Amino acid sequence: MEKAQFTSPWLPYLLLAPQMIIIAIFFLWPAAEAIRASFFLEDPFFGTATFVGLQNYSDAFAASDYQRTAWFTFVFVVLVSLISLGIGMMLAVSADRVLRGKGSYKTLLMWVYAIAPPVAGLIGVMLFDQHIGPLVEFVAYFGWDLQVGVDYWDTGFAMIVVATWKQVPYCFIFFLSGLQSIPTSVKEASAIDCRSETRRFWTITFPLLAPTTFFLLILNITYAMFETFGMIDQIVKDQPGNSPVTLVYKVFRDGFRGNDIGGSSAQSVILMILVLALTVAQFRLIERRIHYT
Amino acid sequence: MTTLRIRNAIKQYPNGAQAVKGVSVDVEDGELVVFVGPSGCGKSTLLRMVAGLEEVTDGEIELNGRVVNNLEPADRNIAMVFQNYALYPHMSVRKNLAYGLKNRGTPSDEIDRKVEEAGALLQISEFLDRKPSQLSGGQRQRVAMGRAIVRNPAIFLFDEPLSNLDAKLRNQMRLEIKKLQRRLDTAAIYVTHDQVEAMTLADRIVVLNNGMVEQIGTPTEVYSRPATTFVASFIGAPPMNLIPGELSKGQLHIGAHSMPMNSAHAGPVTFGFRPERAHMNGAASGLAVEIGVIEELGAHRLIHGRVGDHEVTVAQDAELPPPDGRMMLAFNEQDTHLFDPDTGARV
Ligand SMILES: Nc1ncnc2c1ncn2[C@@H]1O[C@H](COP(=O)(O)OP(=O)(O)O)[C@@H](O)[C@H]1O
Ligand SMILES: [Mg+2]
């Protein structure tokens, strides 16, 4: 690659400046502020702050409420990530069988990618509506009195279903394109070498999808942890504190509803560290990732 | 003992295109049969029908006395080598070779032995633990062949296996495939669009055109007695010269020239002769050719010229003095070919 030479030593910094300023204003500054606030106990009425060291952190970890939320978040993230991966992969495998060599359908399917997430989110919430939700009516036939917003695990169930519902199209489209990039001749060679289709899937297709699966896993974890905020808000907004929420939502609730800025900041710093760890893990694995050429 | 019989095979794709229009071919034990023809003539389709990768619309594929039309590819006891190698990219060479054996429940010590054997035979022993992406094109080709031979199938199917290699490697691998096939004494079908490959490899050639068989025969037969004008112009480089003429009472008339022809046929014909089978006689009589461009190729030269409105090419030994202006051609009787101008069939 050709190296660009700048005549002035300042020019590259000038060109980078807009990006840097945005990062500084919207990320670095709030992050620094959160770290600072996490060491103080702030009085919401008088605006005075007392330095308390790590107390906000030890309080957070010690609170049974925090542990319960962390546990729910863990269950939520694991289930949403894995179920959407599983369903997305199953759908993609069936679609791939029909679509092999038919490019035009593939473009049509891309529409799912564009349309589904926002619409699906809305529909998903409506499905669980206590009065008009068809899913609530449906499970009632089986004697399940589904009470979203009242029963802790019923609410959790609804959140998991809606979050998964929104994420399946992403997984589907990435898996489909992963499947379509497996050469037909490789599939044919394996059909000659192995009679069982199931076995072919696990020995050829699945390993060849590994890079896609890994990418989607990270995407799903990030999504389930952070991007489900709006959906959770929609489900729990008028409900008392008994509903399950994720850690991110709890940061918001404790900080802005509970006015516990210090505690909320400590929690968000913990999340920041988690994201950092996730990112490092991702880069580590990408570096070692098997590239098939 | 392997015999493959293809009987009246027809393939119609779902979009209505008929790629194979009733082909019958037999492959005998240990025989290497080459399907040759221009791109799109249905060679690959026919081969893939034998492999079980394409459904047979009509007709029968019979392997060792058993109709295999409805058998899965894995159950047909065939092995295929693909043009783009089709190696499993996530497996080492060793695992690529072992995969088909493992899925057939071969004991692991036997797999190890067969893989080592095939590795030695194909000179890829030192690469057994590499991934396909760490190999050159030629090495990948060997792995693809290794994957076929470890299984010890009833028949090998090759679909243009050398066309992704450079010319030098292609010639070398061509020879190796032939040696390997002889040594294993296994029946094989080899698909190619390259007539040189077909001529050098084949025990018998099947010339295909537009989904139909034009001719089946040994390379010599196909070269020296082409059944149709298509075969005449497809096999041999440069191709056979074809000029329209008129046959009457044992005389062939081309323009003002006439020559005796031992044929009872009468009426318009297409007269064919190979560039390398025409003599220039110093005499004033013969088929007159107006000389155009001359190409020197070292051992021989190609003289391009015209007979009336028709382009012809004649090959001449480079030792001889090049002709000038105009030359007279004469032919041995057995080097002349007559075809029906309408059907293209030999008369
Ligand atoms: N999957 C398919 N669907 C429809 N037509 C096809 C398909 N595969 C091949 N064909 C057509 O069948 C004909 C023969 O193809 P093929 O057997 O691949 O030819 P070759 O190998 O001799 O070049 C071609 O005209 C091709 O366009
Ligand atoms: Mg082909």
PDB file of C-alpha atoms in Angstrom, chain B residues 1-205:
ATOM      1  CA  MET B   1     -14.562 -56.031 -12.332  1.00  0.00           C
ATOM      2  CA  THR B   2     -16.302 -52.771 -13.042  1.00  0.00           C
ATOM      3  CA  THR B   3     -18.674 -51.943 -15.820  1.00  0.00           C
ATOM      4  CA  LEU B   4     -20.702 -48.821 -16.087  1.00  0.00           C
ATOM      5  CA  ARG B   5     -23.550 -48.634 -18.557  1.00  0.00           C
ATOM      6  CA  ILE B   6     -25.278 -45.381 -19.323  1.00  0.00           C
ATOM      7  CA  ARG B   7     -28.449 -46.114 -21.241  1.00  0.00           C
ATOM      8  CA  ASN B   8     -30.351 -43.427 -23.025  1.00  0.00           C
ATOM      9  CA  ALA B   9     -29.685 -40.916 -20.283  1.00  0.00           C
ATOM     10  CA  ILE B  10     -31.714 -37.740 -20.462  1.00  0.00           C
ATOM     11  CA  LYS B  11     -31.370 -34.714 -18.242  1.00  0.00           C
ATOM     12  CA  GLN B  12     -33.847 -31.899 -18.222  1.00  0.00           C
ATOM     13  CA  TYR B  13     -33.164 -29.128 -15.720  1.00  0.00           C
ATOM     14  CA  PRO B  14     -36.118 -27.687 -13.818  1.00  0.00           C
ATOM     15  CA  ASN B  15     -35.918 -24.552 -15.966  1.00  0.00           C
ATOM     16  CA  GLY B  16     -36.687 -26.704 -19.029  1.00  0.00           C
ATOM     17  CA  ALA B  17     -33.166 -26.745 -20.465  1.00  0.00           C
ATOM     18  CA  GLN B  18     -32.333 -30.186 -21.819  1.00  0.00           C
ATOM     19  CA  ALA B  19     -28.636 -30.658 -21.155  1.00  0.00           C
ATOM     20  CA  VAL B  20     -28.323 -34.354 -22.029  1.00  0.00           C
ATOM     21  CA  LYS B  21     -30.532 -35.711 -24.782  1.00  0.00           C
ATOM     22  CA  GLY B  22     -30.346 -39.473 -24.723  1.00  0.00           C
ATOM     23  CA  VAL B  23     -26.748 -40.619 -24.301  1.00  0.00           C
ATOM     24  CA  SER B  24     -25.624 -44.240 -24.146  1.00  0.00           C
ATOM     25  CA  VAL B  25     -22.036 -45.078 -23.193  1.00  0.00           C
ATOM     26  CA  ASP B  26     -20.395 -48.133 -21.679  1.00  0.00           C
ATOM     27  CA  VAL B  27     -17.253 -48.011 -19.598  1.00  0.00           C
ATOM     28  CA  GLU B  28     -15.455 -51.326 -19.230  1.00  0.00           C
ATOM     29  CA  ASP B  29     -13.182 -52.505 -16.436  1.00  0.00           C
ATOM     30  CA  GLY B  30      -9.961 -50.545 -16.135  1.00  0.00           C
ATOM     31  CA  GLU B  31     -10.871 -48.327 -19.041  1.00  0.00           C
ATOM     32  CA  LEU B  32     -10.305 -44.560 -19.140  1.00  0.00           C
ATOM     33  CA  VAL B  33     -13.101 -42.930 -21.105  1.00  0.00           C
ATOM     34  CA  VAL B  34     -12.918 -39.221 -21.871  1.00  0.00           C
ATOM     35  CA  PHE B  35     -16.015 -37.097 -22.450  1.00  0.00           C
ATOM     36  CA  VAL B  36     -14.944 -34.228 -24.647  1.00  0.00           C
ATOM     37  CA  GLY B  37     -16.877 -31.403 -26.227  1.00  0.00           C
ATOM     38  CA  PRO B  38     -17.234 -27.631 -26.216  1.00  0.00           C
ATOM     39  CA  SER B  39     -18.294 -25.767 -23.111  1.00  0.00           C
ATOM     40  CA  GLY B  40     -21.998 -26.219 -22.358  1.00  0.00           C
ATOM     41  CA  CYS B  41     -22.379 -29.472 -24.299  1.00  0.00           C
ATOM     42  CA  GLY B  42     -23.501 -31.393 -21.212  1.00  0.00           C
ATOM     43  CA  LYS B  43     -20.314 -33.252 -20.229  1.00  0.00           C
ATOM     44  CA  SER B  44     -20.420 -32.240 -16.588  1.00  0.00           C
ATOM     45  CA  THR B  45     -24.131 -32.889 -16.371  1.00  0.00           C
ATOM     46  CA  LEU B  46     -23.654 -36.425 -17.662  1.00  0.00           C
ATOM     47  CA  LEU B  47     -20.782 -37.063 -15.259  1.00  0.00           C
ATOM     48  CA  ARG B  48     -22.776 -35.686 -12.348  1.00  0.00           C
ATOM     49  CA  MET B  49     -25.657 -37.967 -13.238  1.00  0.00           C
ATOM     50  CA  VAL B  50     -23.271 -40.888 -12.888  1.00  0.00           C
ATOM     51  CA  ALA B  51     -22.085 -39.495  -9.557  1.00  0.00           C
ATOM     52  CA  GLY B  52     -25.636 -39.062  -8.298  1.00  0.00           C
ATOM     53  CA  LEU B  53     -25.290 -35.301  -7.929  1.00  0.00           C
ATOM     54  CA  GLU B  54     -27.910 -34.675 -10.605  1.00  0.00           C
ATOM     55  CA  GLU B  55     -31.158 -36.534 -10.801  1.00  0.00           C
ATOM     56  CA  VAL B  56     -31.602 -38.639 -13.935  1.00  0.00           C
ATOM     57  CA  THR B  57     -34.682 -37.415 -15.823  1.00  0.00           C
ATOM     58  CA  ASP B  58     -34.906 -40.534 -17.933  1.00  0.00           C
ATOM     59  CA  GLY B  59     -32.774 -43.538 -18.844  1.00  0.00           C
ATOM     60  CA  GLU B  60     -30.603 -45.742 -16.665  1.00  0.00           C
ATOM     61  CA  ILE B  61     -27.232 -45.622 -15.006  1.00  0.00           C
ATOM     62  CA  GLU B  62     -26.074 -49.134 -14.256  1.00  0.00           C
ATOM     63  CA  LEU B  63     -22.965 -49.835 -12.221  1.00  0.00           C
ATOM     64  CA  ASN B  64     -21.810 -53.453 -11.980  1.00  0.00           C
ATOM     65  CA  GLY B  65     -25.160 -54.807 -13.058  1.00  0.00           C
ATOM     66  CA  ARG B  66     -27.181 -52.689 -10.632  1.00  0.00           C
ATOM     67  CA  VAL B  67     -29.291 -49.693 -11.619  1.00  0.00           C
ATOM     68  CA  VAL B  68     -28.092 -46.856  -9.397  1.00  0.00           C
ATOM     69  CA  ASN B  69     -30.445 -44.096 -10.545  1.00  0.00           C
ATOM     70  CA  ASN B  70     -31.975 -43.709  -7.112  1.00  0.00           C
ATOM     71  CA  LEU B  71     -28.916 -44.296  -4.958  1.00  0.00           C
ATOM     72  CA  GLU B  72     -27.340 -41.512  -2.919  1.00  0.00           C
ATOM     73  CA  PRO B  73     -23.885 -40.418  -4.168  1.00  0.00           C
ATOM     74  CA  ALA B  74     -22.323 -41.938  -1.055  1.00  0.00           C
ATOM     75  CA  ASP B  75     -23.849 -45.324  -1.835  1.00  0.00           C
ATOM     76  CA  ARG B  76     -22.658 -45.571  -5.439  1.00  0.00           C
ATOM     77  CA  ASN B  77     -19.057 -46.556  -4.852  1.00  0.00           C
ATOM     78  CA  ILE B  78     -17.767 -43.742  -7.035  1.00  0.00           C
ATOM     79  CA  ALA B  79     -15.176 -41.082  -6.276  1.00  0.00           C
ATOM     80  CA  MET B  80     -15.057 -37.693  -7.914  1.00  0.00           C
ATOM     81  CA  VAL B  81     -12.308 -35.136  -8.465  1.00  0.00           C
ATOM     82  CA  PHE B  82     -13.644 -31.626  -8.923  1.00  0.00           C
ATOM     83  CA  GLN B  83     -12.267 -28.799 -11.019  1.00  0.00           C
ATOM     84  CA  ASN B  84     -11.765 -26.490  -8.041  1.00  0.00           C
ATOM     85  CA  TYR B  85     -10.541 -29.398  -5.865  1.00  0.00           C
ATOM     86  CA  ALA B  86     -13.417 -29.021  -3.366  1.00  0.00           C
ATOM     87  CA  LEU B  87     -11.187 -29.850  -0.404  1.00  0.00           C
ATOM     88  CA  TYR B  88     -12.585 -29.381   3.097  1.00  0.00           C
ATOM     89  CA  PRO B  89     -10.857 -26.154   4.097  1.00  0.00           C
ATOM     90  CA  HIS B  90     -11.076 -26.698   7.844  1.00  0.00           C
ATOM     91  CA  MET B  91      -9.467 -30.143   7.793  1.00  0.00           C
ATOM     92  CA  SER B  92      -5.824 -31.116   7.445  1.00  0.00           C
ATOM     93  CA  VAL B  93      -4.824 -33.044   4.337  1.00  0.00           C
ATOM     94  CA  ARG B  94      -4.800 -36.216   6.423  1.00  0.00           C
ATOM     95  CA  LYS B  95      -8.366 -35.612   7.582  1.00  0.00           C
ATOM     96  CA  ASN B  96      -9.470 -34.733   4.069  1.00  0.00           C
ATOM     97  CA  LEU B  97      -8.236 -38.105   2.892  1.00  0.00           C
ATOM     98  CA  ALA B  98      -9.630 -39.980   5.872  1.00  0.00           C
ATOM     99  CA  TYR B  99     -13.074 -38.372   5.893  1.00  0.00           C
ATOM    100  CA  GLY B 100     -14.760 -40.672   3.386  1.00  0.00           C
ATOM    101  CA  LEU B 101     -13.256 -43.778   4.978  1.00  0.00           C
ATOM    102  CA  LYS B 102     -14.188 -42.743   8.481  1.00  0.00           C
ATOM    103  CA  ASN B 103     -17.804 -42.167   7.501  1.00  0.00           C
ATOM    104  CA  ARG B 104     -17.878 -45.646   6.052  1.00  0.00           C
ATOM    105  CA  GLY B 105     -16.775 -47.162   9.312  1.00  0.00           C
ATOM    106  CA  THR B 106     -13.286 -48.210   8.220  1.00  0.00           C
ATOM    107  CA  PRO B 107     -11.133 -49.211  11.228  1.00  0.00           C
ATOM    108  CA  SER B 108      -8.728 -46.452  12.148  1.00  0.00           C
ATOM    109  CA  ASP B 109      -5.531 -48.462  11.688  1.00  0.00           C
ATOM    110  CA  GLU B 110      -6.670 -49.288   8.166  1.00  0.00           C
ATOM    111  CA  ILE B 111      -7.478 -45.620   7.509  1.00  0.00           C
ATOM    112  CA  ASP B 112      -3.995 -44.638   8.682  1.00  0.00           C
ATOM    113  CA  ARG B 113      -2.405 -47.206   6.432  1.00  0.00           C
ATOM    114  CA  LYS B 114      -4.422 -46.192   3.376  1.00  0.00           C
ATOM    115  CA  VAL B 115      -3.805 -42.493   3.943  1.00  0.00           C
ATOM    116  CA  GLU B 116      -0.066 -43.066   4.252  1.00  0.00           C
ATOM    117  CA  GLU B 117      -0.097 -45.204   1.124  1.00  0.00           C
ATOM    118  CA  ALA B 118      -2.004 -42.649  -0.917  1.00  0.00           C
ATOM    119  CA  GLY B 119       0.219 -39.894   0.449  1.00  0.00           C
ATOM    120  CA  ALA B 120       3.321 -41.744  -0.705  1.00  0.00           C
ATOM    121  CA  LEU B 121       1.835 -42.592  -4.086  1.00  0.00           C
ATOM    122  CA  LEU B 122       0.925 -38.957  -4.753  1.00  0.00           C
ATOM    123  CA  GLN B 123       4.045 -37.514  -3.106  1.00  0.00           C
ATOM    124  CA  ILE B 124       2.105 -35.516  -0.567  1.00  0.00           C
ATOM    125  CA  SER B 125       3.341 -37.357   2.532  1.00  0.00           C
ATOM    126  CA  GLU B 126       5.135 -34.311   3.857  1.00  0.00           C
ATOM    127  CA  PHE B 127       1.988 -32.171   3.638  1.00  0.00           C
ATOM    128  CA  LEU B 128      -0.372 -34.521   5.456  1.00  0.00           C
ATOM    129  CA  ASP B 129      -0.678 -32.263   8.465  1.00  0.00           C
ATOM    130  CA  ARG B 130      -1.143 -29.020   6.555  1.00  0.00           C
ATOM    131  CA  LYS B 131      -4.411 -27.297   5.799  1.00  0.00           C
ATOM    132  CA  PRO B 132      -5.419 -27.010   2.111  1.00  0.00           C
ATOM    133  CA  SER B 133      -4.904 -23.230   2.241  1.00  0.00           C
ATOM    134  CA  GLN B 134      -1.189 -23.858   2.860  1.00  0.00           C
ATOM    135  CA  LEU B 135      -0.771 -25.812  -0.373  1.00  0.00           C
ATOM    136  CA  SER B 136      -0.125 -24.795  -3.964  1.00  0.00           C
ATOM    137  CA  GLY B 137      -2.653 -25.509  -6.711  1.00  0.00           C
ATOM    138  CA  GLY B 138      -0.802 -28.580  -7.899  1.00  0.00           C
ATOM    139  CA  GLN B 139      -0.544 -29.959  -4.371  1.00  0.00           C
ATOM    140  CA  ARG B 140      -4.238 -29.386  -3.769  1.00  0.00           C
ATOM    141  CA  GLN B 141      -4.949 -31.265  -6.958  1.00  0.00           C
ATOM    142  CA  ARG B 142      -2.951 -34.193  -5.640  1.00  0.00           C
ATOM    143  CA  VAL B 143      -4.864 -34.117  -2.380  1.00  0.00           C
ATOM    144  CA  ALA B 144      -8.125 -34.166  -4.318  1.00  0.00           C
ATOM    145  CA  MET B 145      -6.915 -37.231  -6.198  1.00  0.00           C
ATOM    146  CA  GLY B 146      -5.721 -38.795  -2.968  1.00  0.00           C
ATOM    147  CA  ARG B 147      -9.168 -38.364  -1.501  1.00  0.00           C
ATOM    148  CA  ALA B 148     -10.536 -40.296  -4.459  1.00  0.00           C
ATOM    149  CA  ILE B 149      -8.012 -43.140  -4.460  1.00  0.00           C
ATOM    150  CA  VAL B 150      -7.997 -43.959  -0.729  1.00  0.00           C
ATOM    151  CA  ARG B 151     -11.593 -45.060  -1.066  1.00  0.00           C
ATOM    152  CA  ASN B 152     -10.688 -47.611  -3.741  1.00  0.00           C
ATOM    153  CA  PRO B 153     -13.923 -46.933  -5.643  1.00  0.00           C
ATOM    154  CA  ALA B 154     -15.399 -48.844  -8.567  1.00  0.00           C
ATOM    155  CA  ILE B 155     -14.918 -45.850 -10.842  1.00  0.00           C
ATOM    156  CA  PHE B 156     -13.183 -42.457 -10.764  1.00  0.00           C
ATOM    157  CA  LEU B 157     -14.986 -39.428 -12.097  1.00  0.00           C
ATOM    158  CA  PHE B 158     -12.866 -36.441 -13.083  1.00  0.00           C
ATOM    159  CA  ASP B 159     -14.490 -33.137 -14.009  1.00  0.00           C
ATOM    160  CA  GLU B 160     -11.879 -30.973 -15.762  1.00  0.00           C
ATOM    161  CA  PRO B 161      -9.446 -31.611 -12.920  1.00  0.00           C
ATOM    162  CA  LEU B 162      -6.513 -29.818 -14.538  1.00  0.00           C
ATOM    163  CA  SER B 163      -8.078 -26.666 -15.889  1.00  0.00           C
ATOM    164  CA  ASN B 164      -7.091 -24.565 -12.865  1.00  0.00           C
ATOM    165  CA  LEU B 165      -3.401 -25.384 -13.301  1.00  0.00           C
ATOM    166  CA  ASP B 166      -0.833 -23.629 -15.465  1.00  0.00           C
ATOM    167  CA  ALA B 167       0.109 -25.215 -18.777  1.00  0.00           C
ATOM    168  CA  LYS B 168       3.342 -26.853 -17.654  1.00  0.00           C
ATOM    169  CA  LEU B 169       1.857 -28.394 -14.525  1.00  0.00           C
ATOM    170  CA  ARG B 170      -1.159 -29.469 -16.520  1.00  0.00           C
ATOM    171  CA  ASN B 171       0.952 -31.540 -18.910  1.00  0.00           C
ATOM    172  CA  GLN B 172       2.832 -33.105 -16.038  1.00  0.00           C
ATOM    173  CA  MET B 173      -0.317 -33.956 -14.057  1.00  0.00           C
ATOM    174  CA  ARG B 174      -2.010 -35.308 -17.145  1.00  0.00           C
ATOM    175  CA  LEU B 175       0.721 -37.865 -17.518  1.00  0.00           C
ATOM    176  CA  GLU B 176       0.550 -38.696 -13.826  1.00  0.00           C
ATOM    177  CA  ILE B 177      -3.189 -39.227 -13.912  1.00  0.00           C
ATOM    178  CA  LYS B 178      -2.748 -41.632 -16.761  1.00  0.00           C
ATOM    179  CA  LYS B 179       0.010 -43.539 -14.970  1.00  0.00           C
ATOM    180  CA  LEU B 180      -1.985 -43.627 -11.763  1.00  0.00           C
ATOM    181  CA  GLN B 181      -5.093 -44.880 -13.488  1.00  0.00           C
ATOM    182  CA  ARG B 182      -3.109 -47.609 -15.234  1.00  0.00           C
ATOM    183  CA  ARG B 183      -1.431 -48.623 -12.030  1.00  0.00           C
ATOM    184  CA  LEU B 184      -4.667 -48.780 -10.007  1.00  0.00           C
ATOM    185  CA  ASP B 185      -6.396 -50.391 -12.968  1.00  0.00           C
ATOM    186  CA  THR B 186      -9.654 -48.691 -12.031  1.00  0.00           C
ATOM    187  CA  ALA B 187     -12.259 -47.560 -14.549  1.00  0.00           C
ATOM    188  CA  ALA B 188     -12.454 -43.783 -14.963  1.00  0.00           C
ATOM    189  CA  ILE B 189     -14.433 -41.128 -16.751  1.00  0.00           C
ATOM    190  CA  TYR B 190     -12.556 -37.939 -17.456  1.00  0.00           C
ATOM    191  CA  VAL B 191     -14.363 -34.812 -18.607  1.00  0.00           C
ATOM    192  CA  THR B 192     -12.515 -32.119 -20.533  1.00  0.00           C
ATOM    193  CA  HIS B 193     -13.060 -29.533 -23.242  1.00  0.00           C
ATOM    194  CA  ASP B 194      -9.443 -29.843 -24.311  1.00  0.00           C
ATOM    195  CA  GLN B 195      -9.056 -32.192 -27.244  1.00  0.00           C
ATOM    196  CA  VAL B 196      -5.335 -32.629 -26.617  1.00  0.00           C
ATOM    197  CA  GLU B 197      -6.083 -33.878 -23.120  1.00  0.00           C
ATOM    198  CA  ALA B 198      -8.741 -36.171 -24.570  1.00  0.00           C
ATOM    199  CA  MET B 199      -6.436 -37.614 -27.241  1.00  0.00           C
ATOM    200  CA  THR B 200      -3.525 -38.230 -24.878  1.00  0.00           C
ATOM    201  CA  LEU B 201      -5.454 -39.701 -21.953  1.00  0.00           C
ATOM    202  CA  ALA B 202      -8.263 -41.688 -23.434  1.00  0.00           C
ATOM    203  CA  ASP B 203      -8.681 -45.358 -24.126  1.00  0.00           C
ATOM    204  CA  ARG B 204     -11.882 -44.261 -25.740  1.00  0.00           C
ATOM    205  CA  ILE B 205     -13.228 -40.818 -26.481  1.00  0.00           C
TER     206      ILE B 205
END
